[in-house]
PDB file of C-alpha atoms in Angstrom:
ATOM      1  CA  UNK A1315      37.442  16.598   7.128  1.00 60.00           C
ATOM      2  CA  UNK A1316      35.141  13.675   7.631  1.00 86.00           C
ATOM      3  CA  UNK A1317      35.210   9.673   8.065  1.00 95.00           C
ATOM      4  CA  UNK A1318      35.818   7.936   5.245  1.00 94.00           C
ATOM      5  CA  UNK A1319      33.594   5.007   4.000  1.00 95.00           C
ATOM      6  CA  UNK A1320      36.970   2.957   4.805  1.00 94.00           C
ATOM      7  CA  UNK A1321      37.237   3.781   8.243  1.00 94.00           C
ATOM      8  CA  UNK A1322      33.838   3.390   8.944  1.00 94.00           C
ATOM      9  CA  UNK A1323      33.883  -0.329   8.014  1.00 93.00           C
ATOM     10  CA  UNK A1324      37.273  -1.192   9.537  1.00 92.00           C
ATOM     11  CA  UNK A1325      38.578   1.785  12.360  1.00 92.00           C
ATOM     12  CA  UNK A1326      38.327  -0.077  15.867  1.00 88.00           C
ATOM     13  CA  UNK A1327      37.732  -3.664  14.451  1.00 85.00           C
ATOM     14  CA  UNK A1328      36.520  -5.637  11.486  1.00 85.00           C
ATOM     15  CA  UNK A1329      32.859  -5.455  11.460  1.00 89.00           C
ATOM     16  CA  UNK A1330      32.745  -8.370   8.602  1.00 88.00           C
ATOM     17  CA  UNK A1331      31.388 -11.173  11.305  1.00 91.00           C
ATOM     18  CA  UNK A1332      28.294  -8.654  11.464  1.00 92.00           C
ATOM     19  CA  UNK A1333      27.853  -8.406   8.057  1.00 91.00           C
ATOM     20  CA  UNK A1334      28.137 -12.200   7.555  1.00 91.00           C
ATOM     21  CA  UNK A1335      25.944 -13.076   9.435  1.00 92.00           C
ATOM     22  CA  UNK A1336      22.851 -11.062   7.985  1.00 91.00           C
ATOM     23  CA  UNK A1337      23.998 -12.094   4.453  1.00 88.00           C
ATOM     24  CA  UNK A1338      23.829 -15.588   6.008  1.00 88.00           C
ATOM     25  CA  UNK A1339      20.211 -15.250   7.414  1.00 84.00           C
ATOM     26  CA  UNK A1340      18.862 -12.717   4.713  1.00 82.00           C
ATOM     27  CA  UNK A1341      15.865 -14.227   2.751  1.00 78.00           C
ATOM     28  CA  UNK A1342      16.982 -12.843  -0.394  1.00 83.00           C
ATOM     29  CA  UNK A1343      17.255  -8.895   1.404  1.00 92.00           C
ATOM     30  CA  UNK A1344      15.059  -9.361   4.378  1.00 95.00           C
ATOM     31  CA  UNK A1345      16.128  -8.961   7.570  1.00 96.00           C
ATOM     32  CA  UNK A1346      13.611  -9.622  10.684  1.00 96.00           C
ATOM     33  CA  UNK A1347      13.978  -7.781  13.562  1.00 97.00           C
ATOM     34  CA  UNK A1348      12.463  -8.224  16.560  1.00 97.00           C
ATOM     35  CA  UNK A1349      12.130  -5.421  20.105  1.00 97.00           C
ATOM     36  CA  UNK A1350      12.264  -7.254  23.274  1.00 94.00           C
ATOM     37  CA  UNK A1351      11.423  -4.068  25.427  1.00 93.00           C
ATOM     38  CA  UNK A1352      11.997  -5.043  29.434  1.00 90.00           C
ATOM     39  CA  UNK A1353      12.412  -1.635  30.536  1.00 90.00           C
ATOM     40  CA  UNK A1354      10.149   1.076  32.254  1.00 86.00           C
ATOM     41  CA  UNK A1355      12.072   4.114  31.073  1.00 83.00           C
ATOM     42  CA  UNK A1356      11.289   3.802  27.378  1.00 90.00           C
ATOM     43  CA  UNK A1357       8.543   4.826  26.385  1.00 89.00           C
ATOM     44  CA  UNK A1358       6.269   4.489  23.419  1.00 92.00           C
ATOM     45  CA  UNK A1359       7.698   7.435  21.424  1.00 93.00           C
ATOM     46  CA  UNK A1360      10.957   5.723  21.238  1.00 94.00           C
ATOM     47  CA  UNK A1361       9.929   2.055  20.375  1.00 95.00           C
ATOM     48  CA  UNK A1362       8.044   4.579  17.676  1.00 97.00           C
ATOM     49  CA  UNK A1363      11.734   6.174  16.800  1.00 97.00           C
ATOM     50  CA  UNK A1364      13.260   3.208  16.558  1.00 97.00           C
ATOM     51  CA  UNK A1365      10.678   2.307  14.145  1.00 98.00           C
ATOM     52  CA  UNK A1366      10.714   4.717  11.643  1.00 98.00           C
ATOM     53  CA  UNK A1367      14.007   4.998  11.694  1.00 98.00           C
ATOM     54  CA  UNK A1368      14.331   1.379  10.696  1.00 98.00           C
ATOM     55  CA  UNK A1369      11.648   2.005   7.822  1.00 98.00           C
ATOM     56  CA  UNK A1370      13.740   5.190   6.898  1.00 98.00           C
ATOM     57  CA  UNK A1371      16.755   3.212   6.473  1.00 98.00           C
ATOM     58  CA  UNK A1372      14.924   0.606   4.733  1.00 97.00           C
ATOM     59  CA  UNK A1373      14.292   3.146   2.137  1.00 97.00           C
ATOM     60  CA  UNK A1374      18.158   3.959   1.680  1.00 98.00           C
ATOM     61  CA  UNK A1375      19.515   0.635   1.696  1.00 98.00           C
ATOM     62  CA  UNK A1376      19.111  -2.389  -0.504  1.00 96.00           C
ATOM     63  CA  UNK A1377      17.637  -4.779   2.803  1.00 96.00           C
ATOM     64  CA  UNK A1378      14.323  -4.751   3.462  1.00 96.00           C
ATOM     65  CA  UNK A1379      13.508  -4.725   7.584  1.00 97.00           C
ATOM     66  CA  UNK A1380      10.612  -6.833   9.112  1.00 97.00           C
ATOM     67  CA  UNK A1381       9.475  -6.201  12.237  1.00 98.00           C
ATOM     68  CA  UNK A1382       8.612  -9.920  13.661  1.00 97.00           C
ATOM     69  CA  UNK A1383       6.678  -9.920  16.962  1.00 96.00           C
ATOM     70  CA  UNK A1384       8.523 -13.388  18.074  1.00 94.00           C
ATOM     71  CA  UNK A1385      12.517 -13.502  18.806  1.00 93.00           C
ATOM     72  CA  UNK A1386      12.412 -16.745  17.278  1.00 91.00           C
ATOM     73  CA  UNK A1387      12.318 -15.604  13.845  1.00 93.00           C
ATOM     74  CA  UNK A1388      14.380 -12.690  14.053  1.00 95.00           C
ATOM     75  CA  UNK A1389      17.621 -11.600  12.368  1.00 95.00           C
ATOM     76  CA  UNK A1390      18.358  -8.925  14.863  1.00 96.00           C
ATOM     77  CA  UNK A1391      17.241  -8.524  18.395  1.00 96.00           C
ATOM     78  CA  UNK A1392      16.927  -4.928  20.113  1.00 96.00           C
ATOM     79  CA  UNK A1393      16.583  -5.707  23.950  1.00 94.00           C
ATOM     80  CA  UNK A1394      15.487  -2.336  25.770  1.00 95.00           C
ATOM     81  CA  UNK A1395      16.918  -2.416  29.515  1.00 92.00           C
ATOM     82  CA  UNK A1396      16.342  -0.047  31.914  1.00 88.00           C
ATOM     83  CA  UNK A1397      19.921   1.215  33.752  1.00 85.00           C
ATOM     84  CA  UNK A1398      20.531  -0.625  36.755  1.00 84.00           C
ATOM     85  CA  UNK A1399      24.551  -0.614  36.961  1.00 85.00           C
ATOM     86  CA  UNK A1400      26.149  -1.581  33.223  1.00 87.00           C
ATOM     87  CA  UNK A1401      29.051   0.046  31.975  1.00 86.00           C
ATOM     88  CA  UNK A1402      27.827   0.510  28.862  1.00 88.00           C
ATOM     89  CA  UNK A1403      24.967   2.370  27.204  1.00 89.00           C
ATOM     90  CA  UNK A1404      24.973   0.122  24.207  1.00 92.00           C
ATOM     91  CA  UNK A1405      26.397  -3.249  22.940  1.00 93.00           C
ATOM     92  CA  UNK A1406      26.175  -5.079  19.741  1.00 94.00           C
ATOM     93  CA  UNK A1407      27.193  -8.981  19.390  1.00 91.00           C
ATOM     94  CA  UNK A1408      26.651 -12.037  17.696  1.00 93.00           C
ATOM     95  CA  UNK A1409      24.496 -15.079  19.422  1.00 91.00           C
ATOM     96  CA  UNK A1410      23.797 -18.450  18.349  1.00 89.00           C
ATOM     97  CA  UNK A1411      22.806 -21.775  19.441  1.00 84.00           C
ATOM     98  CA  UNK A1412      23.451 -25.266  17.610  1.00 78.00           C
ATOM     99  CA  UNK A1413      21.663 -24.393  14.391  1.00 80.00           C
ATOM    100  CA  UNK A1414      22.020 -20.805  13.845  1.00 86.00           C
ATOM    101  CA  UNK A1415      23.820 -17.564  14.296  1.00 89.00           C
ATOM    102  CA  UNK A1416      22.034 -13.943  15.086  1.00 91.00           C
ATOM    103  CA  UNK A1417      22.806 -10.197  16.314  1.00 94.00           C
ATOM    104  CA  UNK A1418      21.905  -8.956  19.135  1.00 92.00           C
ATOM    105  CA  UNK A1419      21.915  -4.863  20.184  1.00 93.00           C
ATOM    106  CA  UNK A1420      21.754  -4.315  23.910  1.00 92.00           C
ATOM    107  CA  UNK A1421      20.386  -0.868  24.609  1.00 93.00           C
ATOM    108  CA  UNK A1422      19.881   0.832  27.984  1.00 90.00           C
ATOM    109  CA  UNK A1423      18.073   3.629  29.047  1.00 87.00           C
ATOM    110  CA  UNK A1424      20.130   6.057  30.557  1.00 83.00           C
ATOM    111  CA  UNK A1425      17.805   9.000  31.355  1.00 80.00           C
ATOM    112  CA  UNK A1426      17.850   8.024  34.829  1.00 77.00           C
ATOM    113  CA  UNK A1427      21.703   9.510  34.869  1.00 81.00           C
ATOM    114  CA  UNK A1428      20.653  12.608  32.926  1.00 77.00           C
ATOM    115  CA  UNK A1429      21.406  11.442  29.061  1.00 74.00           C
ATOM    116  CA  UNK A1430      19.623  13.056  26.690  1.00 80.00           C
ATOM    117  CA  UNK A1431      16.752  11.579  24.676  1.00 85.00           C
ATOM    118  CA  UNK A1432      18.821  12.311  21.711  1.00 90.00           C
ATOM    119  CA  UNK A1433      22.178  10.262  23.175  1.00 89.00           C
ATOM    120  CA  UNK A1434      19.644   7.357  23.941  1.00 91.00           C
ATOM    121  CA  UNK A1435      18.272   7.273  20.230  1.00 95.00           C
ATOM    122  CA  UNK A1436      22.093   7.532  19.132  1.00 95.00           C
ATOM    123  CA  UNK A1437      22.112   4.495  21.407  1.00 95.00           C
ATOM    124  CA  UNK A1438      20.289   2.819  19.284  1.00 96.00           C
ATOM    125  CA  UNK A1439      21.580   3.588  15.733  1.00 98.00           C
ATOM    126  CA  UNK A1440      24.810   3.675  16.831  1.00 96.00           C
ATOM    127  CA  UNK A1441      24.125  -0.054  17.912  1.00 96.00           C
ATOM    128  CA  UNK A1442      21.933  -1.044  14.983  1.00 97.00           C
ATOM    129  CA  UNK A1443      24.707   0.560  12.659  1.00 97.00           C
ATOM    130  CA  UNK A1444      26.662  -2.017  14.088  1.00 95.00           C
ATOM    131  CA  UNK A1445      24.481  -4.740  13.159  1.00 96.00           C
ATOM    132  CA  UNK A1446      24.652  -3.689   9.702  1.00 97.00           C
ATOM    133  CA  UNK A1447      28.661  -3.526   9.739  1.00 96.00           C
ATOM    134  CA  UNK A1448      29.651  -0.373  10.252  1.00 97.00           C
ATOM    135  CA  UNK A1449      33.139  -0.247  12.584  1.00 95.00           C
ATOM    136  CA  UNK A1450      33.877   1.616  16.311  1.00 91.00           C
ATOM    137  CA  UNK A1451      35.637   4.709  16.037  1.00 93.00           C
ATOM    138  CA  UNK A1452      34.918   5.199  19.777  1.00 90.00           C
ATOM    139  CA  UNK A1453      36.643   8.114  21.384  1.00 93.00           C
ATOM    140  CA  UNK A1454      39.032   8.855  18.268  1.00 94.00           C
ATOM    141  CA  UNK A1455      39.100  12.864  18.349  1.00 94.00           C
ATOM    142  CA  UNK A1456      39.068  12.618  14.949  1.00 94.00           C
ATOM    143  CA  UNK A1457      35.780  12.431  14.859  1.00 96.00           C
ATOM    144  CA  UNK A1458      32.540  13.479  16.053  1.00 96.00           C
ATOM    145  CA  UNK A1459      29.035  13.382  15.785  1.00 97.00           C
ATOM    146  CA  UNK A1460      28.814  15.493  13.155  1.00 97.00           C
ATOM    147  CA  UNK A1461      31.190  12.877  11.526  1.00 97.00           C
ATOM    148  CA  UNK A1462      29.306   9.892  12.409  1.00 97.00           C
ATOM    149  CA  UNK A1463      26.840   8.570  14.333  1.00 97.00           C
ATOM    150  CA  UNK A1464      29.024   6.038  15.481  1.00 97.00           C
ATOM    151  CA  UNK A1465      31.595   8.409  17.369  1.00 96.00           C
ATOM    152  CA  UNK A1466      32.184   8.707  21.002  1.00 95.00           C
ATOM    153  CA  UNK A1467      32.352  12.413  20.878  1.00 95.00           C
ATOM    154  CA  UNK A1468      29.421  14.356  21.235  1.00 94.00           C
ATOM    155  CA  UNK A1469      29.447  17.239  18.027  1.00 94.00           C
ATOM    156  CA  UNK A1470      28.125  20.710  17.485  1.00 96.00           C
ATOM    157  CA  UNK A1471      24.637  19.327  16.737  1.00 93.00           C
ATOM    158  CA  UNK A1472      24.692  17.318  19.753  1.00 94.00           C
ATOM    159  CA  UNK A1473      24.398  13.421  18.944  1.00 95.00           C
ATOM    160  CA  UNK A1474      22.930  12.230  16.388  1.00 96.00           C
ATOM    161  CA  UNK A1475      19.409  10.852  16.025  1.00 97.00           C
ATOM    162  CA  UNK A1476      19.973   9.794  12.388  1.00 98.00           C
ATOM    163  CA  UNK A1477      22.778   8.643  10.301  1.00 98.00           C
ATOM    164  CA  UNK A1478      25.317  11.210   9.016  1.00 97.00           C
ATOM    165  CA  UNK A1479      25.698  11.301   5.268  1.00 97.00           C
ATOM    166  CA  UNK A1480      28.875   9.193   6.044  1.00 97.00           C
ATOM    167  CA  UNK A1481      27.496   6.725   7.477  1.00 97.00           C
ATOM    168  CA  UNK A1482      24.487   6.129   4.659  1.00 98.00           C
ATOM    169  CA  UNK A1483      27.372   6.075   2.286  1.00 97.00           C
ATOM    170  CA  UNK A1484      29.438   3.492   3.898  1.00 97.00           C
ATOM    171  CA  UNK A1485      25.859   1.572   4.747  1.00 98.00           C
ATOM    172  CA  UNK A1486      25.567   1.546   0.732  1.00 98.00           C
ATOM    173  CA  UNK A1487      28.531   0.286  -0.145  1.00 97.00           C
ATOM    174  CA  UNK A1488      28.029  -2.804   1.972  1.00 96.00           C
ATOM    175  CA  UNK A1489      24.031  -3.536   0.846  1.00 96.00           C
ATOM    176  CA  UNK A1490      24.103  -1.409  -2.225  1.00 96.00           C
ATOM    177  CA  UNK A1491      21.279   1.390  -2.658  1.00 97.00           C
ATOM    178  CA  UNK A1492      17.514   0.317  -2.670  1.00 96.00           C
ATOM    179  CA  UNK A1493      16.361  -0.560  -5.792  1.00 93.00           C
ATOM    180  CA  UNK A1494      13.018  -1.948  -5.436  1.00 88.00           C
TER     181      UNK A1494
END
């Protein structure tokens, strides 16, 4: 049956603090991004996925994603941990200090416990999806990852190293389709 555009803004929380915030820092549709990579476990290839996926969803969406090489200047940071303990594979959450406001996406590599290199690259969109607005339907078995890359549940394909056609939709209808 699929996830609605609906439920993937709101199922699991309201995602609109996200999506405030980038409209808020947005020069015109530019976002800056920055990769603060402290771990050993990643390697090259996936700061290189994470990338082009960025630059593929660039493409799709009406932002436009630049890759700044200082933090201080950035929209979104992607910190790159190595597993040493968290609960979590993933977090997304808003940051500030006294004169502005910015996302942050926590990833950690998880090879070290046997995950996949596909479920750590759905780390990372699932968390960057997040950034962009999209909501937490977690472990709701009524979806998958061949619903969304933002499920829980592993699908038939596995997890998901790209966005589902789902999720793209629901992406659009928050930054409208690129048009330049």
């Amino acid at each position: 049956m699929g996830i609605s555009t609906q439920e993937l803004l709101t199922v699991g929380g309201d995602m609109g603090p996200f999506i405030e915030v980038l409209d808020w820092n947005s020069e015109e549709e530019t976002i800056n991004w920055y990769i603060n990579d402290q771990s050993w476990g990643f390697d090259q290839s996936y700061v290189q996925y994470m990338v082009e996926t960025v630059d593929r969803l660039d493409n799709i969406i009406d932002l436009d994603f630049n890759l700044v090489s200082d933090w201080r200047f950035s929209d979104i940071d992607v910190n790159l941990y190595n597993y040493v303990g968290q609960d979590y594979q993933g977090q997304a959450y808003l940051d500030y200090d006294a004169s502005s406001e910015w996302t942050v996406l926590d990833v950690v590599d998880y090879s070290s416990l046997g995950e996949s290199e596909n479920g750590n690259k759905n780390t990372f969109i699932h968390e960057f999806g997040h950034a962009l607005g999209l909501a937490e339907p977690g472990f709701d078995n009524r979806w998958d990852q061949d619903d969304t890359a933002m499920s829980y549940n592993e699908g038939d394909i596995g997890w998901q190293t790209w966005y589902t056609q789902s999720d793209l939709n629901a992406l659009k209808s928050v930054w409208g389709a690129e048009d330049d």
